[in-house]
mmCIF file of C-alpha atoms in Angstrom:
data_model
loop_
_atom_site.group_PDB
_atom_site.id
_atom_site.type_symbol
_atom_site.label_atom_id
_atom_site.label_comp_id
_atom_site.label_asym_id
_atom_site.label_seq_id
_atom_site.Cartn_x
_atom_site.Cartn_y
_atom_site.Cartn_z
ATOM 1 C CA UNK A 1 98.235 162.346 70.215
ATOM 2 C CA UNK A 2 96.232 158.972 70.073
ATOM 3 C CA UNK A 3 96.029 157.584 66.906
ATOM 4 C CA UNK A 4 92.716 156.955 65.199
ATOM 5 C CA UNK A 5 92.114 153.207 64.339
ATOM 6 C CA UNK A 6 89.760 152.606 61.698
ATOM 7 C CA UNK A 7 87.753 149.163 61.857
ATOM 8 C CA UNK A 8 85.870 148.020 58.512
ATOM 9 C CA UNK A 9 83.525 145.464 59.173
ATOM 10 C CA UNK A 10 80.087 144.095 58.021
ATOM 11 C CA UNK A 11 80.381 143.936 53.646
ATOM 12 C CA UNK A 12 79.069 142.832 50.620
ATOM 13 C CA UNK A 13 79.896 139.033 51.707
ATOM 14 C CA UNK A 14 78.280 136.095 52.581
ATOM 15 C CA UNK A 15 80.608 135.714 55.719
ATOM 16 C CA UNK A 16 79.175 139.358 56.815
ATOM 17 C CA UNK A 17 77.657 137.773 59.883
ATOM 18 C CA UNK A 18 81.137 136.014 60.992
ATOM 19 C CA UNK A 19 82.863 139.899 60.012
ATOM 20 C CA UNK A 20 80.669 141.247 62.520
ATOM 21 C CA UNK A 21 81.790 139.163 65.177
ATOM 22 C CA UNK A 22 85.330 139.708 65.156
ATOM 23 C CA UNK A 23 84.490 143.287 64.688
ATOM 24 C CA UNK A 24 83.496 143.319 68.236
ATOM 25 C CA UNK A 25 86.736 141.067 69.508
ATOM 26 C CA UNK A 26 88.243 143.460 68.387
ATOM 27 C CA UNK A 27 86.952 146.706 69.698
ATOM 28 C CA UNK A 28 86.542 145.181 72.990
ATOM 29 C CA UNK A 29 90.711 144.308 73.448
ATOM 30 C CA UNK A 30 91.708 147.771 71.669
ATOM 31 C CA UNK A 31 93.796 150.236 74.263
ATOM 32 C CA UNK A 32 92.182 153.221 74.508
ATOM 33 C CA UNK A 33 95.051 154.694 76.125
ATOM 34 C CA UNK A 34 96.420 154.699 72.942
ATOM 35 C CA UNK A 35 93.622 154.229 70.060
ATOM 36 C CA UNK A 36 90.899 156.153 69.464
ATOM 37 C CA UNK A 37 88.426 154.153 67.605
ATOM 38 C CA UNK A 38 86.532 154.821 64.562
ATOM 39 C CA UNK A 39 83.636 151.728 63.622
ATOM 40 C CA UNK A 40 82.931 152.035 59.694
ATOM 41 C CA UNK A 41 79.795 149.484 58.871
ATOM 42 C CA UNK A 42 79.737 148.169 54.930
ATOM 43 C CA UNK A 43 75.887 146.951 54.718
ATOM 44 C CA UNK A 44 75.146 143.920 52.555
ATOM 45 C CA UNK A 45 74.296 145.877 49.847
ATOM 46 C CA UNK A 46 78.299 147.618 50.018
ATOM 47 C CA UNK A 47 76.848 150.878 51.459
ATOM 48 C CA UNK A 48 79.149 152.613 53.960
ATOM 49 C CA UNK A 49 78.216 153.953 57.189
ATOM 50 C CA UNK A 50 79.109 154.969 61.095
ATOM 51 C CA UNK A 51 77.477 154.557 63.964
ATOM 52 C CA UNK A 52 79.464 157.012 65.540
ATOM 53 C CA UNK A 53 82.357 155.976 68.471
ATOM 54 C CA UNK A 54 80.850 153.339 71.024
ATOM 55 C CA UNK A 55 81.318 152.316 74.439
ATOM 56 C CA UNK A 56 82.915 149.135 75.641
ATOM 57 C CA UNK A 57 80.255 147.996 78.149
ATOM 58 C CA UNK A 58 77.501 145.914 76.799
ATOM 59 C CA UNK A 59 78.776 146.356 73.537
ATOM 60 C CA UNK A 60 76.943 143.383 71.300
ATOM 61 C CA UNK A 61 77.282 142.880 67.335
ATOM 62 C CA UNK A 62 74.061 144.971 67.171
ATOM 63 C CA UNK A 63 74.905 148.049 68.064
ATOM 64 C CA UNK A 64 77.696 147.934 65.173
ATOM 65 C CA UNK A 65 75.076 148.029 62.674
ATOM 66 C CA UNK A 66 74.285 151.427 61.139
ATOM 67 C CA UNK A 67 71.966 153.511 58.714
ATOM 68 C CA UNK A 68 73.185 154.618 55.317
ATOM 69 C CA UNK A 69 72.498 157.484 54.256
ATOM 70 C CA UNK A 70 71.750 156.870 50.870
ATOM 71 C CA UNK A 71 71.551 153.962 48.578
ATOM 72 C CA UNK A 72 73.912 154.899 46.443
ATOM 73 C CA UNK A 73 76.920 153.657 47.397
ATOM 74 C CA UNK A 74 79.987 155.879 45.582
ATOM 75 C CA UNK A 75 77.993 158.528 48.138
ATOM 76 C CA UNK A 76 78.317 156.620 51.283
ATOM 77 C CA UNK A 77 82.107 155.874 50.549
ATOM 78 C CA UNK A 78 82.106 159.698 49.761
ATOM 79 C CA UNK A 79 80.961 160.663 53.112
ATOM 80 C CA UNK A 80 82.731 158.447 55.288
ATOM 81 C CA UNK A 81 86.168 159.359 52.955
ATOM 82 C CA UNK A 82 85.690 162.965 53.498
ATOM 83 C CA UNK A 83 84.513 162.614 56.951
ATOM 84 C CA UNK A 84 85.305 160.172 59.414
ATOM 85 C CA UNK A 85 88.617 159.087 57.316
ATOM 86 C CA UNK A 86 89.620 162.489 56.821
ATOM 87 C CA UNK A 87 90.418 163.461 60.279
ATOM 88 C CA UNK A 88 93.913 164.905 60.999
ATOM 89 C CA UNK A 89 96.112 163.502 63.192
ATOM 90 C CA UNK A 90 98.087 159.336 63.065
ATOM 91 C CA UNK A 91 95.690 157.085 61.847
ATOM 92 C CA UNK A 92 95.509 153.186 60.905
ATOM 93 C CA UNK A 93 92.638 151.295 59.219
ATOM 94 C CA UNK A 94 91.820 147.883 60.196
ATOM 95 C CA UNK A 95 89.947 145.819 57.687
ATOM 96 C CA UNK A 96 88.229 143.104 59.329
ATOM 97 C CA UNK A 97 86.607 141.980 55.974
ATOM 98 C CA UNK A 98 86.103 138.094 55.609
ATOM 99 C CA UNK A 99 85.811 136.986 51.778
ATOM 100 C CA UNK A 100 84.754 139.373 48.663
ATOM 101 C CA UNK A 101 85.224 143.056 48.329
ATOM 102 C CA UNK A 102 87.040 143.362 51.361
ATOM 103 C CA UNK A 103 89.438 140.610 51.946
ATOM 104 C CA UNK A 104 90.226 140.221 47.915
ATOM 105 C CA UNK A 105 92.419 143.184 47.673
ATOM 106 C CA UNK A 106 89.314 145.584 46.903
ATOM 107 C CA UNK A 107 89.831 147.550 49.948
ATOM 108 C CA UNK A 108 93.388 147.177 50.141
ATOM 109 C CA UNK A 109 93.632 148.984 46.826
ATOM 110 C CA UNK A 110 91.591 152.001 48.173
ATOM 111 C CA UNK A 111 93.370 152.315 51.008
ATOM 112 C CA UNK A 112 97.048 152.986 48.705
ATOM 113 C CA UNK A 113 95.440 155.521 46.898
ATOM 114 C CA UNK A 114 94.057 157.470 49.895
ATOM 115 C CA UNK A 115 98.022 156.263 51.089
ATOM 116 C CA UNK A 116 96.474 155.123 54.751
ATOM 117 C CA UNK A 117 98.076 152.417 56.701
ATOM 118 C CA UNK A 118 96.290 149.429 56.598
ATOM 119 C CA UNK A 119 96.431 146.117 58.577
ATOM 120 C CA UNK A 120 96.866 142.824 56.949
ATOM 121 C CA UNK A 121 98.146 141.971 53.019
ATOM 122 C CA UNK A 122 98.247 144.194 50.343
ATOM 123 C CA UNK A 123 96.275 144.122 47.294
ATOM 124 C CA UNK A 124 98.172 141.397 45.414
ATOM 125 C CA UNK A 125 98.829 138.786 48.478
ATOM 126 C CA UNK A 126 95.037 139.643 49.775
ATOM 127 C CA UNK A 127 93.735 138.743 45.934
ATOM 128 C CA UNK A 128 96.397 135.458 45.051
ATOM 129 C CA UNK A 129 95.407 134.100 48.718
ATOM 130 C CA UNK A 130 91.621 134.222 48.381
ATOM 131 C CA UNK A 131 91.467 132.977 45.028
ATOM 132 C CA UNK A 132 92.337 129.335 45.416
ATOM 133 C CA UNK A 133 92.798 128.474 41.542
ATOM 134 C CA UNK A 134 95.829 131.311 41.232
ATOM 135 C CA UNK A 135 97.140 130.440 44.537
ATOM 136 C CA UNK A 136 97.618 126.795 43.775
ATOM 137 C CA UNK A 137 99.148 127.878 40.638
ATOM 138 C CA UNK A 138 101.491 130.083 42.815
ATOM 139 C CA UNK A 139 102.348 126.710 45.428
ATOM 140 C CA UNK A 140 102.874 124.628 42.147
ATOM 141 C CA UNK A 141 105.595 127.162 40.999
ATOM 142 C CA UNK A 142 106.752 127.141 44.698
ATOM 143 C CA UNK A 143 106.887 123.711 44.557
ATOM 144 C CA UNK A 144 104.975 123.215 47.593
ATOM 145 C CA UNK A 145 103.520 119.876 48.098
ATOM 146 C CA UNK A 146 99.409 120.175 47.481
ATOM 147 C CA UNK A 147 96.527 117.333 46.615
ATOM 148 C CA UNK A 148 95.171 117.173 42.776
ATOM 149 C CA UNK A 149 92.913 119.695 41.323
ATOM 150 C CA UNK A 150 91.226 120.845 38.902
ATOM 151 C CA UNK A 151 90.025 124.304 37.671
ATOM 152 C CA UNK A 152 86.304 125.387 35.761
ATOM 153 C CA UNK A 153 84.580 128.581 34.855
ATOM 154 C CA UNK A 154 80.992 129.299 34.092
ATOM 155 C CA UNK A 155 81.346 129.620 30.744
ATOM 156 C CA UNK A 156 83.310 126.124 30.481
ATOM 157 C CA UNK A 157 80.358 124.847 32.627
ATOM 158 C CA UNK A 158 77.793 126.143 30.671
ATOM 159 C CA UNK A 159 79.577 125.301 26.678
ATOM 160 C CA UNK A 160 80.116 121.340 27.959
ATOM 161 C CA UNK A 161 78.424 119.920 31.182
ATOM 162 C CA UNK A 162 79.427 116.439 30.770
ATOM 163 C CA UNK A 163 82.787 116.854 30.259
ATOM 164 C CA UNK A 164 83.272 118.650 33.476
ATOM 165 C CA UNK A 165 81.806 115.898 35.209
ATOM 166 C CA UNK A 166 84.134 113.266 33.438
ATOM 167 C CA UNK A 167 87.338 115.471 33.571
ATOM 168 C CA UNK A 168 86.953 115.604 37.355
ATOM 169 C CA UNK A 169 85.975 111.419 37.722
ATOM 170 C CA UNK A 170 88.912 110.821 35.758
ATOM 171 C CA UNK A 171 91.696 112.999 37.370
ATOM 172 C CA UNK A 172 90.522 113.623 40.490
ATOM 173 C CA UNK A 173 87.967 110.841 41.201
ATOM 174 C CA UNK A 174 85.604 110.342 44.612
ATOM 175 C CA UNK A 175 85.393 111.130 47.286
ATOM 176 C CA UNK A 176 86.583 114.564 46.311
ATOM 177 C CA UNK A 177 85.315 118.770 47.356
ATOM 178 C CA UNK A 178 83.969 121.095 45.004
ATOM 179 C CA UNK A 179 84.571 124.858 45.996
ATOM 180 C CA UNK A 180 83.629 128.120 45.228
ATOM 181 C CA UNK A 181 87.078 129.670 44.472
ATOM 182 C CA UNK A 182 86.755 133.086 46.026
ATOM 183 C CA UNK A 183 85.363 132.124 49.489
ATOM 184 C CA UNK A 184 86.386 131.129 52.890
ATOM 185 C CA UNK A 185 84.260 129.871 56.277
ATOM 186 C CA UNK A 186 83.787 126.817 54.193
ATOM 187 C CA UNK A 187 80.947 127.924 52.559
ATOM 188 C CA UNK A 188 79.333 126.461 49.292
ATOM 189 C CA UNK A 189 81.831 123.892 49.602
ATOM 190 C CA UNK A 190 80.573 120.167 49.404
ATOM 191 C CA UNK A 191 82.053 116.468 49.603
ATOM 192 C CA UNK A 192 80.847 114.541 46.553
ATOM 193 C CA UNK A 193 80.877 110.928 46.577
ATOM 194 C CA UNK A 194 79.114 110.184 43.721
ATOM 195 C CA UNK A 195 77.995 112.021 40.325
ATOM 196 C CA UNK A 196 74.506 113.303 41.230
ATOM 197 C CA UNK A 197 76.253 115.051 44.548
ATOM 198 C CA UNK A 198 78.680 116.555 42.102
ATOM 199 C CA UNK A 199 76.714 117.868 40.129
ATOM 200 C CA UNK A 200 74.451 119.134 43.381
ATOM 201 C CA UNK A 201 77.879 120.390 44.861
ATOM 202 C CA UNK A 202 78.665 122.195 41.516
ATOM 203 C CA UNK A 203 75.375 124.472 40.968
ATOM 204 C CA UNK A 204 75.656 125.401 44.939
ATOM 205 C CA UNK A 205 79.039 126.456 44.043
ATOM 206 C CA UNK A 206 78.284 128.441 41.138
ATOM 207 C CA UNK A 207 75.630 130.548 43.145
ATOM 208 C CA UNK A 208 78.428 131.838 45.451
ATOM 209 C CA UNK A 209 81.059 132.145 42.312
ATOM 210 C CA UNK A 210 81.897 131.660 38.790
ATOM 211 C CA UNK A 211 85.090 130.011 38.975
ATOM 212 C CA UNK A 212 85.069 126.698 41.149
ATOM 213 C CA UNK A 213 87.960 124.014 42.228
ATOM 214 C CA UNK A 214 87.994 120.088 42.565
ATOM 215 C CA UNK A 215 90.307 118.696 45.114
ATOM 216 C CA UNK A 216 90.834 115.070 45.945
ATOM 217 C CA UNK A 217 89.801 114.415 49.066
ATOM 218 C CA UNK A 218 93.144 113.835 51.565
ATOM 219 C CA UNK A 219 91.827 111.279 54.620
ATOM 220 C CA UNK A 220 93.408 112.029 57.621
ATOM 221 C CA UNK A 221 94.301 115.185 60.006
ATOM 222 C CA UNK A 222 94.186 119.431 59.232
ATOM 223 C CA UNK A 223 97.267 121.094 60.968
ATOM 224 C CA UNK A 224 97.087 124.941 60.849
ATOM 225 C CA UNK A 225 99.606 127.383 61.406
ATOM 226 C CA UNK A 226 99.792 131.228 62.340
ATOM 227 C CA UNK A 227 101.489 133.581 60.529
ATOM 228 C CA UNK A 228 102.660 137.098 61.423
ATOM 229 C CA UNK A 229 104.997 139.664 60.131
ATOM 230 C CA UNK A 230 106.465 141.536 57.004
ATOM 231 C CA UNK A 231 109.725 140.951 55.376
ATOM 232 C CA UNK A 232 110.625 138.539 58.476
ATOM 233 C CA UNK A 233 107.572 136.286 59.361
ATOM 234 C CA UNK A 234 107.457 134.196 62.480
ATOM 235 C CA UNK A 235 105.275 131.003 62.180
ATOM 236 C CA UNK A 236 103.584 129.493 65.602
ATOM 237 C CA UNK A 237 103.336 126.602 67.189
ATOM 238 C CA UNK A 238 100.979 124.277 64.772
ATOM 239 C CA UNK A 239 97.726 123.064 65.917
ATOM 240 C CA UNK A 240 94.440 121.406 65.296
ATOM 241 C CA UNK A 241 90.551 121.159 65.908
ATOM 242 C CA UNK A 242 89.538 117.397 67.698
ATOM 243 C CA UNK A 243 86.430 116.964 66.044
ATOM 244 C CA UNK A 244 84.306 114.020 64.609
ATOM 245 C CA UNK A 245 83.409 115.879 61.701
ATOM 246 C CA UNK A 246 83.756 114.021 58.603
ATOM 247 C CA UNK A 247 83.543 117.579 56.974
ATOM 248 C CA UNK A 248 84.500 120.703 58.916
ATOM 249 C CA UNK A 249 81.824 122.706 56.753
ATOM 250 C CA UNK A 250 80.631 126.137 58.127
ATOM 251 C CA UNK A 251 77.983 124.949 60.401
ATOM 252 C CA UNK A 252 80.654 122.608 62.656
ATOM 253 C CA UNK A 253 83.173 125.784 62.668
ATOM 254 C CA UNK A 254 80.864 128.117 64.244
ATOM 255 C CA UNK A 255 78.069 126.169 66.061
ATOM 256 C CA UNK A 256 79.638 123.097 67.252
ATOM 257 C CA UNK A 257 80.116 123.026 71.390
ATOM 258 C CA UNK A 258 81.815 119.785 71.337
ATOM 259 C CA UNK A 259 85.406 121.935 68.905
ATOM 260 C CA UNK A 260 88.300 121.604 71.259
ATOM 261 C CA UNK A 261 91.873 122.893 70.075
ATOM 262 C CA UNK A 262 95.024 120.509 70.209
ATOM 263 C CA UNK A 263 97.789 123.457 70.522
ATOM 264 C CA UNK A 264 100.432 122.136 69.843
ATOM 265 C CA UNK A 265 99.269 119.574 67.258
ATOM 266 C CA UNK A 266 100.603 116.348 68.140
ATOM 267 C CA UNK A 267 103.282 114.933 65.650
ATOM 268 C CA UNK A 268 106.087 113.293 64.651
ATOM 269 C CA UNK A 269 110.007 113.943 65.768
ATOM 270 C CA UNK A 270 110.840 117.011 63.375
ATOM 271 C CA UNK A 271 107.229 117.493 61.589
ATOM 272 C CA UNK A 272 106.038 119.994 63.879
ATOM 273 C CA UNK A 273 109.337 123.058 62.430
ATOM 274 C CA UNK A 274 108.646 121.644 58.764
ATOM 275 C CA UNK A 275 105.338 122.539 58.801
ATOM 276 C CA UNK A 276 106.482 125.889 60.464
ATOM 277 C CA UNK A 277 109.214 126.336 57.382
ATOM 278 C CA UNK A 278 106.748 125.610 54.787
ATOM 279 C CA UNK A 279 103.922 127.849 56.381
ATOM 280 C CA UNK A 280 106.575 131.065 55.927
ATOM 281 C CA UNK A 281 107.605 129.654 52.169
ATOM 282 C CA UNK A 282 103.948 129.541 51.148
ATOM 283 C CA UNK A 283 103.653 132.910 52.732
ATOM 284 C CA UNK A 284 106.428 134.677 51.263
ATOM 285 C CA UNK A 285 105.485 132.760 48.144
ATOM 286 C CA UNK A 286 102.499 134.495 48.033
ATOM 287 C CA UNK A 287 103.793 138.123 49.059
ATOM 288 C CA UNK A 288 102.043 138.083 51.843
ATOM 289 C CA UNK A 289 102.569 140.797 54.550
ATOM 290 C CA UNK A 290 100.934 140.857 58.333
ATOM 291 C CA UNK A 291 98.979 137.789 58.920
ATOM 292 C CA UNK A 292 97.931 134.782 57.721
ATOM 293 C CA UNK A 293 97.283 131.141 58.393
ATOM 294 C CA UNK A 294 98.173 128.283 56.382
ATOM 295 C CA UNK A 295 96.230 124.874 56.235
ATOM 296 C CA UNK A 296 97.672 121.650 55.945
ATOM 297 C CA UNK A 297 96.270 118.022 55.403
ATOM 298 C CA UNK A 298 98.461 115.314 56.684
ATOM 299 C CA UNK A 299 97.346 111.957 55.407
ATOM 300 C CA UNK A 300 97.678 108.363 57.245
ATOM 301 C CA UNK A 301 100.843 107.768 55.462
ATOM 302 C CA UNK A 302 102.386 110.794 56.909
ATOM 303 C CA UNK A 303 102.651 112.667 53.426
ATOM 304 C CA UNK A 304 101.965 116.419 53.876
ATOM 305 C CA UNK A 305 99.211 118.562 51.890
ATOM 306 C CA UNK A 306 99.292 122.318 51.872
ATOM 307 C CA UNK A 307 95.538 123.087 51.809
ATOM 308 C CA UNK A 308 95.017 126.794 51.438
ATOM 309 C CA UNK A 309 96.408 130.727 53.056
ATOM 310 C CA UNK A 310 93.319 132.157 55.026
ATOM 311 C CA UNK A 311 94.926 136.272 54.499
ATOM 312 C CA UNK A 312 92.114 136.997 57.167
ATOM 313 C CA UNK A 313 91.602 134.217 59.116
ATOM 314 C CA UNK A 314 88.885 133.810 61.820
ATOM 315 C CA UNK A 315 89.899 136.258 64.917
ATOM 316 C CA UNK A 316 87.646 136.272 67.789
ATOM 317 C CA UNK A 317 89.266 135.616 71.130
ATOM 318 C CA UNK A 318 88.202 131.944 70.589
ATOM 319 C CA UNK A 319 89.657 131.997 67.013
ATOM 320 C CA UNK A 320 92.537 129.252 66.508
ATOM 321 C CA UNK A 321 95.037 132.196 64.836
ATOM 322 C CA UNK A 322 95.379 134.043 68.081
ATOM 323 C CA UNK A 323 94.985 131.307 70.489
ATOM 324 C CA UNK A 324 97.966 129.928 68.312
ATOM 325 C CA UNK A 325 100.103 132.659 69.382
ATOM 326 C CA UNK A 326 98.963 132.735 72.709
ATOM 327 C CA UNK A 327 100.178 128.949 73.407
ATOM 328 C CA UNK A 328 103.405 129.804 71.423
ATOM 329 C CA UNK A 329 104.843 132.822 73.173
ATOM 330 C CA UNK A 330 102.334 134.124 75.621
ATOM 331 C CA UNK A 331 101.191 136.813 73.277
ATOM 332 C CA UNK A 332 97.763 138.012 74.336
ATOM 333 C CA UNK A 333 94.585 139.189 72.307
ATOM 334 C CA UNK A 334 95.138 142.570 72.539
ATOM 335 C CA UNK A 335 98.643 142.797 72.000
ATOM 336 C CA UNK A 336 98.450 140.086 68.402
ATOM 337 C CA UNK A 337 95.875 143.180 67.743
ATOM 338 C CA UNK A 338 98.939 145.772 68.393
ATOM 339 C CA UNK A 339 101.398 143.650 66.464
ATOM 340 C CA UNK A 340 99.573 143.827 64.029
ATOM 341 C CA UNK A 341 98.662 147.736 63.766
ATOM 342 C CA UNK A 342 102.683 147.847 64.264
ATOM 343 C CA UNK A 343 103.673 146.182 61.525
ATOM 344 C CA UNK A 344 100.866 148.144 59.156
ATOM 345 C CA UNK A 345 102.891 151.129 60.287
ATOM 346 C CA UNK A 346 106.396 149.886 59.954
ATOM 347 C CA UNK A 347 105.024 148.979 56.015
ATOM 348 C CA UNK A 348 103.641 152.376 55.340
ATOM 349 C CA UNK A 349 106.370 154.094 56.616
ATOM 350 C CA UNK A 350 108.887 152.050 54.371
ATOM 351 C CA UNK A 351 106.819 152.627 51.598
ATOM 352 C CA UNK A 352 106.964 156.356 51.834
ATOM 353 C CA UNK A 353 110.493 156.361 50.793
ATOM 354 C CA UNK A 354 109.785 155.019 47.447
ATOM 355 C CA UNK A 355 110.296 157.393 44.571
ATOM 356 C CA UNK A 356 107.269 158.489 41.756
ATOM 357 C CA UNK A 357 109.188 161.303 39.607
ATOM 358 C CA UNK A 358 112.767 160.868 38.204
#
């Protein structure tokens, strides 16, 4: 019997648009042979929906869109949990959720209680990775080299504006990044070099969250590095994006032509399997099961930054986390896509022996 392969896609994110396109990635490099596939669309709005199983051929990000049925959406999650989800027969869900409510843990957590495999990091690793205020707090404890920072709510915002603005000068200084902390893609993130772009690069922020970070700004290269796996992670081959980009910001990820890939990164005698060693201890650090890639900054000196996890990194075909593994052991698109599904499996299953009654 195939098994039935869930993909959640789409949400109630501002990186909906880049969901969308891995959503289709994916379904095009998925075995049929062996999956049968099951699109679920999450509108904007967080509205559930199907448009039913599709064909291969000409598929375009279009024709994964669907109609709700309602606006309500504890209904649509109703419909699609008691319908399309509730099939008999093996089954695996795929979230392919960039950002909030979906990448945070949010759908991670529903998919325990319905007890459904599920591809990628649980609820804790998924929520510690995409805040970046806890998970710096979990590198610190790691001790795990990372720039300076500093941490602000709303509320802190809103009781005491200029001493924001100071507290960052003084301990963090300019140029430096102000970030929304719940977000990825590089969205509502901006380089500050003075006070008026701060506080610009602060209220842009605070549109996209309520909790932001200040990082000082490290001058030099961004080494990434895939990781894959459960209680034994393998780390890849590092690499990096040749760009001229004085800020990689969402706009030069997605739209720029001129983006070429440097796999492997070129480094220093012995630099490339640190990185590789402290990719897996920020990893495990962070509890994190499936995949992820870690960022790191190296500065001119040679002194080594960890940046931030990504716990659902970009993954189109042209995506640096599977041409990573490509270049490090051969493994193709659609069989990273089959790892992964594996290892969801291999963590359910060991998770079934756990006991809930004395």
């Amino acid at each position: 019997m195939k098994t039935k392969l869930y993909l959640l896609y789409g949400g109630k994110s501002v990186e909906h648009d880049v969901s969308l396109k891995t959503a289709v990635t994916v379904l095009l490099s998925i075995d049929e042979s062996r999956f049968e596939v099951y699109p679920i669309y999450i509108t904007r709005d967080g509205l559930w929906c199907s448009p039913g199983r599709l064909s291969k051929e000409g598929l375009t990000v279009e024709q994964l869109i669907a109609r709700p049925s309602s606006t309500d959406a504890a209904r649509t999650i109703g419909e699609i949990l008691t319908g399309v989800l509730a099939l008999p027969g093996p089954k695996v869900v795929m979230p392919l959720l960039h950002g909030p409510n979906g990448e945070d843990g949010t759908v991670q957590g529903l998919m325990e209680l319905l007890n459904i495999p599920y591809v990628g990091n649980g609820v804790l690793s998924a929520a510690l990775t995409l805040d970046k205020a806890m998970s710096k707090q979990v590198l610190a404890q790691a001790d795990i080299h990372q720039t300076e920072y500093v941490v602000c709510r709303y509320e802190e915002w809103k009781r005491d504006e200029k001493a924001i603005l100071s507290g960052v000068e003084e301990s963090i200084g300019y140029p430096c990044y102000v970030k929304p902390a719940s977000l990825g893609s590089s969205i509502g993130i901006s380089r500050c070099l003075n006070r008026k772009e701060l506080l610009a690069g602060i209220l842009e922020a605070f549109s996209y969250d309520k909790k932001l970070v200040f990082e000082r700004e490290v001058s030099g290269r961004e080494i990434q590095v895939a990781v894959i796996g459960n209680e034994r992670p393998l780390a890849s081959l590092p690499g990096e994006f040749i760009h001229d980009h004085r800020f990689f910001d969402y706009e030069s990820k997605y739209f720029d032509k001129q983006l070429r890939m440097s796999i492997p990164a070129e480094l220093p005698n012995g630099l490339t399997e640190r990185i590789r060693e402290l990719a897996i201890r920020a990893y495990q650090a962070h509890g994190c099961e499936g995949l992820a890639r870690v960022d790191f900054f190296l500065d001119r000196e040679g002194d080594l930054f960890l940046n931030e996890i990504n716990a659902l990194p970009g993954f189109t075909n042209f995506s640096m986390y599977p041409v990573m593994w490509e270049r490090t052991d051969g493994t193709t698109y659609a069989q990273l896509v089959e790892k992964l599904i594996d290892h969801a499996m291999d963590r359910h299953e060991n998770k079934q022996t756990i006991r809930y009654s004395k």
